[in-house]
PDB file of C-alpha atoms in Angstrom:
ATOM      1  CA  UNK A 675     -69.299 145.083 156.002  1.00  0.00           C
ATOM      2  CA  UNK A 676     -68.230 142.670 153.367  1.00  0.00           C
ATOM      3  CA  UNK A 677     -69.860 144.889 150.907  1.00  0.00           C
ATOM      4  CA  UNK A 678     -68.624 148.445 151.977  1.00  0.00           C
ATOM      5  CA  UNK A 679     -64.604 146.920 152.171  1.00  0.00           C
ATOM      6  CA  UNK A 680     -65.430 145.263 148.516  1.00  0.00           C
ATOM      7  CA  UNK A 681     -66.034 148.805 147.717  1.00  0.00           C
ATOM      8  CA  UNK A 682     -62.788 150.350 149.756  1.00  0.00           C
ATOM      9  CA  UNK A 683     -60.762 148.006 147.701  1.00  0.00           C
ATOM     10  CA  UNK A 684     -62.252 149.267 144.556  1.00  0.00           C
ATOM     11  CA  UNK A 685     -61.968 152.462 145.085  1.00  0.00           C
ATOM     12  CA  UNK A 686     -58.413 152.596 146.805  1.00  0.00           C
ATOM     13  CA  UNK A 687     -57.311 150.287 142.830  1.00  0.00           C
ATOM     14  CA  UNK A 688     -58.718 153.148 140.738  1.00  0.00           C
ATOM     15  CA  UNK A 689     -56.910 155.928 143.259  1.00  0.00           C
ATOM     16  CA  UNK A 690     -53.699 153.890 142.878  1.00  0.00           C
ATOM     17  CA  UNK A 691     -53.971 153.580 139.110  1.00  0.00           C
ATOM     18  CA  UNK A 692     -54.714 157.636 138.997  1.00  0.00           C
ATOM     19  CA  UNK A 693     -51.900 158.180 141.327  1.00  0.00           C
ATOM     20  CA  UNK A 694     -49.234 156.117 138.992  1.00  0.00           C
ATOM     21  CA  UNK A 695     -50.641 157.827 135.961  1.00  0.00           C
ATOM     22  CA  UNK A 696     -50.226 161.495 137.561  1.00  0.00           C
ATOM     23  CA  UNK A 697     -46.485 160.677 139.448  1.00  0.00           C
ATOM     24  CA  UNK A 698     -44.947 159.108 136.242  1.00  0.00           C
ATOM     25  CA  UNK A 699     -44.788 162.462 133.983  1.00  0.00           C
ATOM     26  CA  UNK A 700     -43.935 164.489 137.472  1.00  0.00           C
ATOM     27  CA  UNK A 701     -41.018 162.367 138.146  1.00  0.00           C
ATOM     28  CA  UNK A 702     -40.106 160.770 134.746  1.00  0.00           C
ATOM     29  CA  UNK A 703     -39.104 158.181 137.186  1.00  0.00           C
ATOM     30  CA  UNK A 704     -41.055 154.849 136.125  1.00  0.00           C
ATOM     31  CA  UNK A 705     -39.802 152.742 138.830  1.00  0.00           C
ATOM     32  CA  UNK A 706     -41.383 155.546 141.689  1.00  0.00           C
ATOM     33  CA  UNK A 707     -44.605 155.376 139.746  1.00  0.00           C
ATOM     34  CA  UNK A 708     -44.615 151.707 139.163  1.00  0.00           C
ATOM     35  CA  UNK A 709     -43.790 151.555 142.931  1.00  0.00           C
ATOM     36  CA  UNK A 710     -46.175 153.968 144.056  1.00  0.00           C
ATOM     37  CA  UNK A 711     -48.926 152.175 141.702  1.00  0.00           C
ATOM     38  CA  UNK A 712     -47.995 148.609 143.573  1.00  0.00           C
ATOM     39  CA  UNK A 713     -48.120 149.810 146.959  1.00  0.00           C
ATOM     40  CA  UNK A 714     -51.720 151.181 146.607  1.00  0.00           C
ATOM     41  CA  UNK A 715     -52.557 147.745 144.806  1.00  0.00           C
ATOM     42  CA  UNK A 716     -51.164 146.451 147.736  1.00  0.00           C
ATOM     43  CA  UNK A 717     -53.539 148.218 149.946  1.00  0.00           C
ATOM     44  CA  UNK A 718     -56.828 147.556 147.778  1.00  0.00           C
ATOM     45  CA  UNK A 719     -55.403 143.800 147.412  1.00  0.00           C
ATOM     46  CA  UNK A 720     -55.578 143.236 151.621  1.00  0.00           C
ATOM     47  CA  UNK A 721     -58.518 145.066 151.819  1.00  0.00           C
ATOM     48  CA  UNK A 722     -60.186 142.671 149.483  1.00  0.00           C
ATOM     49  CA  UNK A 723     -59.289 139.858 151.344  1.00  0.00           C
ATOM     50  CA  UNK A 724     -60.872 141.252 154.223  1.00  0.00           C
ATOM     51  CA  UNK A 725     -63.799 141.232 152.681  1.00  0.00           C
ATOM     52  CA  UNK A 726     -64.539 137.844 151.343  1.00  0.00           C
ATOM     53  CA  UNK A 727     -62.740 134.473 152.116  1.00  0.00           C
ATOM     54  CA  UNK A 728     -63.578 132.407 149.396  1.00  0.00           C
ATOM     55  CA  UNK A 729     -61.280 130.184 147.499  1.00  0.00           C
ATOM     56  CA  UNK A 730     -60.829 132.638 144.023  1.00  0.00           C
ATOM     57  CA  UNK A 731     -60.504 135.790 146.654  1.00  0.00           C
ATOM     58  CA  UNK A 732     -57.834 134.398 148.477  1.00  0.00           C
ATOM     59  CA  UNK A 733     -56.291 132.852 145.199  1.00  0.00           C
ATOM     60  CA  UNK A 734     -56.630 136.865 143.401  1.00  0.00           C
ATOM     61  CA  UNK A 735     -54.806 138.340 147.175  1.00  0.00           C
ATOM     62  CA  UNK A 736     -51.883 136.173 146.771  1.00  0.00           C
ATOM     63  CA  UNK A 737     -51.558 136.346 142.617  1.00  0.00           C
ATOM     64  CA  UNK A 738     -51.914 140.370 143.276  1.00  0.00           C
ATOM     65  CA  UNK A 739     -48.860 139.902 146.131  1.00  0.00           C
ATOM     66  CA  UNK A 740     -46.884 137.595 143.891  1.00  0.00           C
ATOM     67  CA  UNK A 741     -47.004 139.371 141.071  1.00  0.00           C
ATOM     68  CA  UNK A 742     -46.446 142.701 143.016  1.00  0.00           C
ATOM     69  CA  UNK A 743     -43.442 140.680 144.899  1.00  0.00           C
ATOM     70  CA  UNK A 744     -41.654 140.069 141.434  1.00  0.00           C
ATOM     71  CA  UNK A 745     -42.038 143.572 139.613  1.00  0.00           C
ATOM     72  CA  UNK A 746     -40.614 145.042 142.585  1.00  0.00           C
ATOM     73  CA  UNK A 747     -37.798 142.462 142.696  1.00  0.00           C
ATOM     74  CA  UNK A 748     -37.332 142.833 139.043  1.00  0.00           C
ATOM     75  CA  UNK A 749     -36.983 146.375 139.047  1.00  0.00           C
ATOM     76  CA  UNK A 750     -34.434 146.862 142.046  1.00  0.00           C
ATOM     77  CA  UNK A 751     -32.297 144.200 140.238  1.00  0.00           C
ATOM     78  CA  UNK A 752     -32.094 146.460 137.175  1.00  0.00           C
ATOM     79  CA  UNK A 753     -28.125 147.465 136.756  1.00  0.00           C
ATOM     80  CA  UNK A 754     -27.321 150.282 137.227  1.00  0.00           C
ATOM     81  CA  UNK A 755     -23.989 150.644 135.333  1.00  0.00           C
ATOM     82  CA  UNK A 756     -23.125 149.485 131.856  1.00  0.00           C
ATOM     83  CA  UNK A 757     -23.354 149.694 127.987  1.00  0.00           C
ATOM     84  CA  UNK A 758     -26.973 149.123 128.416  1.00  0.00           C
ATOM     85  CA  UNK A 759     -28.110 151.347 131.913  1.00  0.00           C
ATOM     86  CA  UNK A 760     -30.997 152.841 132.040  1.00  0.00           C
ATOM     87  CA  UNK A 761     -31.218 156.125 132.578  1.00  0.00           C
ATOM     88  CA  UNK A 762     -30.729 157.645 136.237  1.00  0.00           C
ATOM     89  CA  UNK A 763     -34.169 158.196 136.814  1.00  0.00           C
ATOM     90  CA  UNK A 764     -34.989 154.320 136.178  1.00  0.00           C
ATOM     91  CA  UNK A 765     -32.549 153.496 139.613  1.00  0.00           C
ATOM     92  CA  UNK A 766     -34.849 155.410 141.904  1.00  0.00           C
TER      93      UNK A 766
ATOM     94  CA  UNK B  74     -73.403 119.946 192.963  1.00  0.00           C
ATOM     95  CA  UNK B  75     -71.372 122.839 191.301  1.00  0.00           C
ATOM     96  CA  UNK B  76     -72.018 123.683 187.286  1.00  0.00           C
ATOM     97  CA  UNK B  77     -70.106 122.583 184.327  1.00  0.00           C
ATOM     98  CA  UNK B  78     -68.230 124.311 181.932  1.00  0.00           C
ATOM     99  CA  UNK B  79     -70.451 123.791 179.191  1.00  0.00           C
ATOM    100  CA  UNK B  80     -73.556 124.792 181.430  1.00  0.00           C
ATOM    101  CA  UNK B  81     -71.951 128.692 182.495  1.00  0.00           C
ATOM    102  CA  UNK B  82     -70.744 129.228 178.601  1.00  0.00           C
ATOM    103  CA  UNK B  83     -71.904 126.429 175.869  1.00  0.00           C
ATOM    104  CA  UNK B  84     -70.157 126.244 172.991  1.00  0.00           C
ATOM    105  CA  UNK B  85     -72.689 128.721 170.780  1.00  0.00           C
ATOM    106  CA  UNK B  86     -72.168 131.649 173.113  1.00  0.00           C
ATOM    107  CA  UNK B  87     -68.702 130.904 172.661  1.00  0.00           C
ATOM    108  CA  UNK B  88     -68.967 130.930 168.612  1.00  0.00           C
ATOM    109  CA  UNK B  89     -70.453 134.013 169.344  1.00  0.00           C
ATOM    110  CA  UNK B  90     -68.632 135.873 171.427  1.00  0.00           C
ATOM    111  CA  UNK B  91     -65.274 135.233 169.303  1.00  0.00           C
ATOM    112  CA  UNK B  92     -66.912 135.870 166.129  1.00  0.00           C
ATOM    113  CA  UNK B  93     -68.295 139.072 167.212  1.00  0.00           C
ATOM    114  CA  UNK B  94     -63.933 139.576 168.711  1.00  0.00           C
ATOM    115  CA  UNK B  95     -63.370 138.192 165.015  1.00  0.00           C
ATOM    116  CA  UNK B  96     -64.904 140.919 163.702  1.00  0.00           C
ATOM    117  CA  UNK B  97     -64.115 143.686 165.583  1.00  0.00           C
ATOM    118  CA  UNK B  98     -60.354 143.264 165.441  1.00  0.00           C
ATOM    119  CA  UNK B  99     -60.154 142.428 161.301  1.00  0.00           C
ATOM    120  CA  UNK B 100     -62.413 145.553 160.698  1.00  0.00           C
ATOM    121  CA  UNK B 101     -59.766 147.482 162.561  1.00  0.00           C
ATOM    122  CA  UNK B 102     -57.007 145.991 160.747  1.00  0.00           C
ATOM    123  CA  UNK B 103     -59.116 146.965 157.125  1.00  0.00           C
ATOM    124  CA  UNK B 104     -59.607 150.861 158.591  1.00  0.00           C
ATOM    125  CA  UNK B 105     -55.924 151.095 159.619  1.00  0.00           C
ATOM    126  CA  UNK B 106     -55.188 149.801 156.056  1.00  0.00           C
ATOM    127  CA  UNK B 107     -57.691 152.059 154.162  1.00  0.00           C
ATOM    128  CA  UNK B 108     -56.842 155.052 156.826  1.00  0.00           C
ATOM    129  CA  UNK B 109     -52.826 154.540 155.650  1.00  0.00           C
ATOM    130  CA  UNK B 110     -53.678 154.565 151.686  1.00  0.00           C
ATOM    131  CA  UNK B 111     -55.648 157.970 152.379  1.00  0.00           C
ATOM    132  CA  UNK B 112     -53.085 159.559 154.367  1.00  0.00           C
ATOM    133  CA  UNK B 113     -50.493 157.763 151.599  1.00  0.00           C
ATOM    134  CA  UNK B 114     -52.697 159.612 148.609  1.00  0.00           C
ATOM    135  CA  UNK B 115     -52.503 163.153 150.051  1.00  0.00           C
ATOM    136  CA  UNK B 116     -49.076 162.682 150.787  1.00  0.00           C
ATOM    137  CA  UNK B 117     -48.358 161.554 147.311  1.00  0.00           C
ATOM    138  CA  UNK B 118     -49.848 164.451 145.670  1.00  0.00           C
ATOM    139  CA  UNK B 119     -48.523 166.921 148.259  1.00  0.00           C
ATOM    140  CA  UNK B 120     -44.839 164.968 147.102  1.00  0.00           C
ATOM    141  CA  UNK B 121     -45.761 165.809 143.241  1.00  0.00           C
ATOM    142  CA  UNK B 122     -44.993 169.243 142.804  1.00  0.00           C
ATOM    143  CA  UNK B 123     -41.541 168.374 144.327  1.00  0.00           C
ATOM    144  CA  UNK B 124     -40.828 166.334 140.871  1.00  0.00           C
ATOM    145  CA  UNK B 125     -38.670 164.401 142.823  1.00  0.00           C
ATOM    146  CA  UNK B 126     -38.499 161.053 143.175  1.00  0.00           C
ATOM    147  CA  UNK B 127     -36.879 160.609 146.338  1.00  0.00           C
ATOM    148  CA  UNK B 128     -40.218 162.537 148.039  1.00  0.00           C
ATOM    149  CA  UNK B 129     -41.532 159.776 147.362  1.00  0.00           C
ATOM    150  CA  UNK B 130     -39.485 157.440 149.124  1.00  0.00           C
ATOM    151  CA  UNK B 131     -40.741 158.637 153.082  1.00  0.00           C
ATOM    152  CA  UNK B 132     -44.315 158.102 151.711  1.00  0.00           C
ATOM    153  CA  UNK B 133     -44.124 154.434 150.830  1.00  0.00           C
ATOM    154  CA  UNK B 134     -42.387 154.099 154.038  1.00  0.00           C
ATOM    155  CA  UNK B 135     -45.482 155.502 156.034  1.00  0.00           C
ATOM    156  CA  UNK B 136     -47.648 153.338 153.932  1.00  0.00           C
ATOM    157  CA  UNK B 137     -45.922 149.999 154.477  1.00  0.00           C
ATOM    158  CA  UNK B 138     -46.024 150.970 158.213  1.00  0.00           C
ATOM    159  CA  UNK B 139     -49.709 151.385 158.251  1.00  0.00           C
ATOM    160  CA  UNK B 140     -49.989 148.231 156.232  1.00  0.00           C
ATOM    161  CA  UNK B 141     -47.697 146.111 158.598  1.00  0.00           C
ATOM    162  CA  UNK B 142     -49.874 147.218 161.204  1.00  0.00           C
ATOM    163  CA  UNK B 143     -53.045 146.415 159.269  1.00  0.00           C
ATOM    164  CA  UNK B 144     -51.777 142.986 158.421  1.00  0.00           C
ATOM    165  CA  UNK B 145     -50.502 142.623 162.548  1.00  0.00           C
ATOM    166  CA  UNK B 146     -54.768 143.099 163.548  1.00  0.00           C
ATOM    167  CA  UNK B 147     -55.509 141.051 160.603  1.00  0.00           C
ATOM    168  CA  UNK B 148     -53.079 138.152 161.537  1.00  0.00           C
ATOM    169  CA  UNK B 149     -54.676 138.069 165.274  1.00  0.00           C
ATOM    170  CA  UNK B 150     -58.004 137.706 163.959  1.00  0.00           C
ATOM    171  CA  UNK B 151     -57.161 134.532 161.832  1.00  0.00           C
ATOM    172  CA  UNK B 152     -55.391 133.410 165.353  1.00  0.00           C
ATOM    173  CA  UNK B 153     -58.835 133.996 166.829  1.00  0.00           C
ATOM    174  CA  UNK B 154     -60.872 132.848 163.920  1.00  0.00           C
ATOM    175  CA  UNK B 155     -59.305 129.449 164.566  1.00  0.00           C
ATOM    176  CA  UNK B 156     -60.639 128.730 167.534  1.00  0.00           C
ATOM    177  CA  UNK B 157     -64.267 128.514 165.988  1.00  0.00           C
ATOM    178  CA  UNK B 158     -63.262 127.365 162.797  1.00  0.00           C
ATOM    179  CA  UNK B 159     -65.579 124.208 162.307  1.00  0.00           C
ATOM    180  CA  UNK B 160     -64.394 122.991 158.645  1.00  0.00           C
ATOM    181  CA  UNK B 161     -61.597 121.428 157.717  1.00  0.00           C
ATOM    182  CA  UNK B 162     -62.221 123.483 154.636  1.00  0.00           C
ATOM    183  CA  UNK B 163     -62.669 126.711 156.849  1.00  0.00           C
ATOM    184  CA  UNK B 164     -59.575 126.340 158.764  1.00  0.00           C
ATOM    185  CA  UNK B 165     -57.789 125.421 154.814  1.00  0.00           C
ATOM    186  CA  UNK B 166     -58.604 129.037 153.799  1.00  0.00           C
ATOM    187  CA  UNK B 167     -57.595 130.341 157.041  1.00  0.00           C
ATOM    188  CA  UNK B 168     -54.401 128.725 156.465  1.00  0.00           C
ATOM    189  CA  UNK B 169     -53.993 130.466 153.081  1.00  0.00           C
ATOM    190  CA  UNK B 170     -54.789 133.234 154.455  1.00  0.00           C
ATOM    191  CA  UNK B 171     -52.313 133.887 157.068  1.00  0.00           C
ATOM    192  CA  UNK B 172     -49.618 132.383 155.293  1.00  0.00           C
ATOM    193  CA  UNK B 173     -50.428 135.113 152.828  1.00  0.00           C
ATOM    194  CA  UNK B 174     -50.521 137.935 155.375  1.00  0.00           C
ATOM    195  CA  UNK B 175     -47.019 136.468 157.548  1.00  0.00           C
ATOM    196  CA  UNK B 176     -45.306 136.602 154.232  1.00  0.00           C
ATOM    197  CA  UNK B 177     -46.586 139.761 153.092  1.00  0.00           C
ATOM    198  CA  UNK B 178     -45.908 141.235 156.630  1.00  0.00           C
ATOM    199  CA  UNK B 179     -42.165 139.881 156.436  1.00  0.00           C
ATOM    200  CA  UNK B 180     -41.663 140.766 153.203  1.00  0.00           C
ATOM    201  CA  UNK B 181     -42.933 145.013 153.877  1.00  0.00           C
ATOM    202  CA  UNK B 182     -40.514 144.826 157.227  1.00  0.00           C
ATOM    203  CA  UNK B 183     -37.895 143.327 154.878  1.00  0.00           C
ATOM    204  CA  UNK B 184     -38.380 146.630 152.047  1.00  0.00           C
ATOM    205  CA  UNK B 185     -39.425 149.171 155.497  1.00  0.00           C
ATOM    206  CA  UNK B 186     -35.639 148.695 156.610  1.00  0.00           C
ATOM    207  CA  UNK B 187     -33.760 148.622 153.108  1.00  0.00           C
ATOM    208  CA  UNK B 188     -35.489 151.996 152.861  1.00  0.00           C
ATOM    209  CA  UNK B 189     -34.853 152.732 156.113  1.00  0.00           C
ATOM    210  CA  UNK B 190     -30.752 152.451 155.436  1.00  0.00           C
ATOM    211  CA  UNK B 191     -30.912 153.719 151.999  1.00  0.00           C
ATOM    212  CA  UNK B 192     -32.381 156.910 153.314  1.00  0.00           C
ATOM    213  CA  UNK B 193     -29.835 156.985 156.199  1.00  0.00           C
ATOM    214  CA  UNK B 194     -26.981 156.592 153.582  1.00  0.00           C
ATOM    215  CA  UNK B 195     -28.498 159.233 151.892  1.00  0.00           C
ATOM    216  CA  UNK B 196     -28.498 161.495 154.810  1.00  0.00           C
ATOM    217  CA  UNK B 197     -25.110 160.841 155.590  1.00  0.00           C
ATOM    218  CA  UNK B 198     -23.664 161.515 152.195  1.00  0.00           C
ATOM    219  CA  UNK B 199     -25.912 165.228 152.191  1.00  0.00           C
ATOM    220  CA  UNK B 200     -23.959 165.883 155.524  1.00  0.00           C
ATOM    221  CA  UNK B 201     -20.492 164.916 154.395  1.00  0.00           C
ATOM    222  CA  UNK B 202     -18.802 167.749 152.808  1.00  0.00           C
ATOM    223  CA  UNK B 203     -17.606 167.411 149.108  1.00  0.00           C
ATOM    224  CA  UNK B 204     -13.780 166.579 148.527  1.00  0.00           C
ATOM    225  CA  UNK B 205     -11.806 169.929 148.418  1.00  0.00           C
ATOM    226  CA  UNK B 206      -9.972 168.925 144.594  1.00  0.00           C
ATOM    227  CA  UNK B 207      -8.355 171.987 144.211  1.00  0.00           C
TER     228      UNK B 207
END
């Protein structure tokens, strides 16, 4: 089973990095791609600790959760009013 | 003279038993989390025609849903796990490893209901008619 979820994970990373790639010209909205992109990460991230419970594997879940944790943070801080907004499409 | 615990179910059946339980309930947790990014895929590339981005917004929703619920099977199996843990060094991963999921899993209800109210704000500003200015 390890094997075949090792594989899931894989293969749900490379859909989520397709996914990103195809919703970021259809919106123009980075932030819903980016999102999107993290979400499926997510996913492949949890189902690669299901798989294996070794020291790196549990250190690679929580760097992948961190670092999803902060982008996403990051990005709903973003102003949304000012000299220096972003455009509209960067708020969604 | 009446039998002892040990002698109806010794400890290795016991191992046993919960670690085929172990199993059963985290590989249910890992479909409901691979089922939800499937169902999350098609419903992102049934959203991307739309070309907008607040199709998007339900989706996630249904996908941190199916991942809270993934996370809920995979939380009970490190509950169960414990009780044949034989390592110090087992139960330290096991440790990691639900702290891990418990944050993740308060952190997606955290973003499900900010969604949740942004889309009912959203809603509610749709139904409100526009100022008359004239």
């Amino acid at each position: 089973m390890t094997e075949l979820l090792a594989d899931l994970a894989t293969w749900v990373s490379a859909t989520a990095i397709v996914v990103g790639v195809l919703v970021l010209p259809a919106t123009k909205a980075p932030r819903t791609a980016l999102g999107v992109t993290l979400d499926l990460l997510l996913a492949a991230g949890l189902l690669r600790l299901s798989a294996s419970l070794d020291w790196p594997a549990i250190g690679a879940a929580a760097a992948i959760i961190a670092v999803r944790k902060l982008v996403s943070e990051a990005l709903r801080g973003t102003p949304a009013t000012g000299a220096n907004a972003p455009a509209a499409d960067l708020q969604r | 003279m009446s039998p002892s615990a040990a002698e109806i179910l010794p400890e290795s059946s016991l191992r046993e038993v919960v670690d085929v339980f172990v199993r059963l309930v985290e590989a249910a947790g890992a479909v409901i989390i691979f089922v939800g990014a499937l169902v999350a895929v098609v419903l992102f590339l049934r959203a991307l025609p739309k070309r907008d981005p607040d199709e998007f917004v339900p989706v996630r929703l249904t996908l941190g849903r199916f991942l809270a619920l993934g996370l809920e099977f995979q939380l009970a199996s490190d509950i169960l796990r414990t009780t044949i843990a034989p390592s110090f060094e087992e139960l330290g991963k096991l440790a990691a490893v639900a702290a891990i999921r418990t944050a993740l899993n308060f952190f997606l209800a955290r973003e499900i209901r900010e969604e949740q109210r942004v889309i009912a704000e959203r809603q509610q500003v749709r139904r409100e008619p526009e100022p008359d200015l004239t």
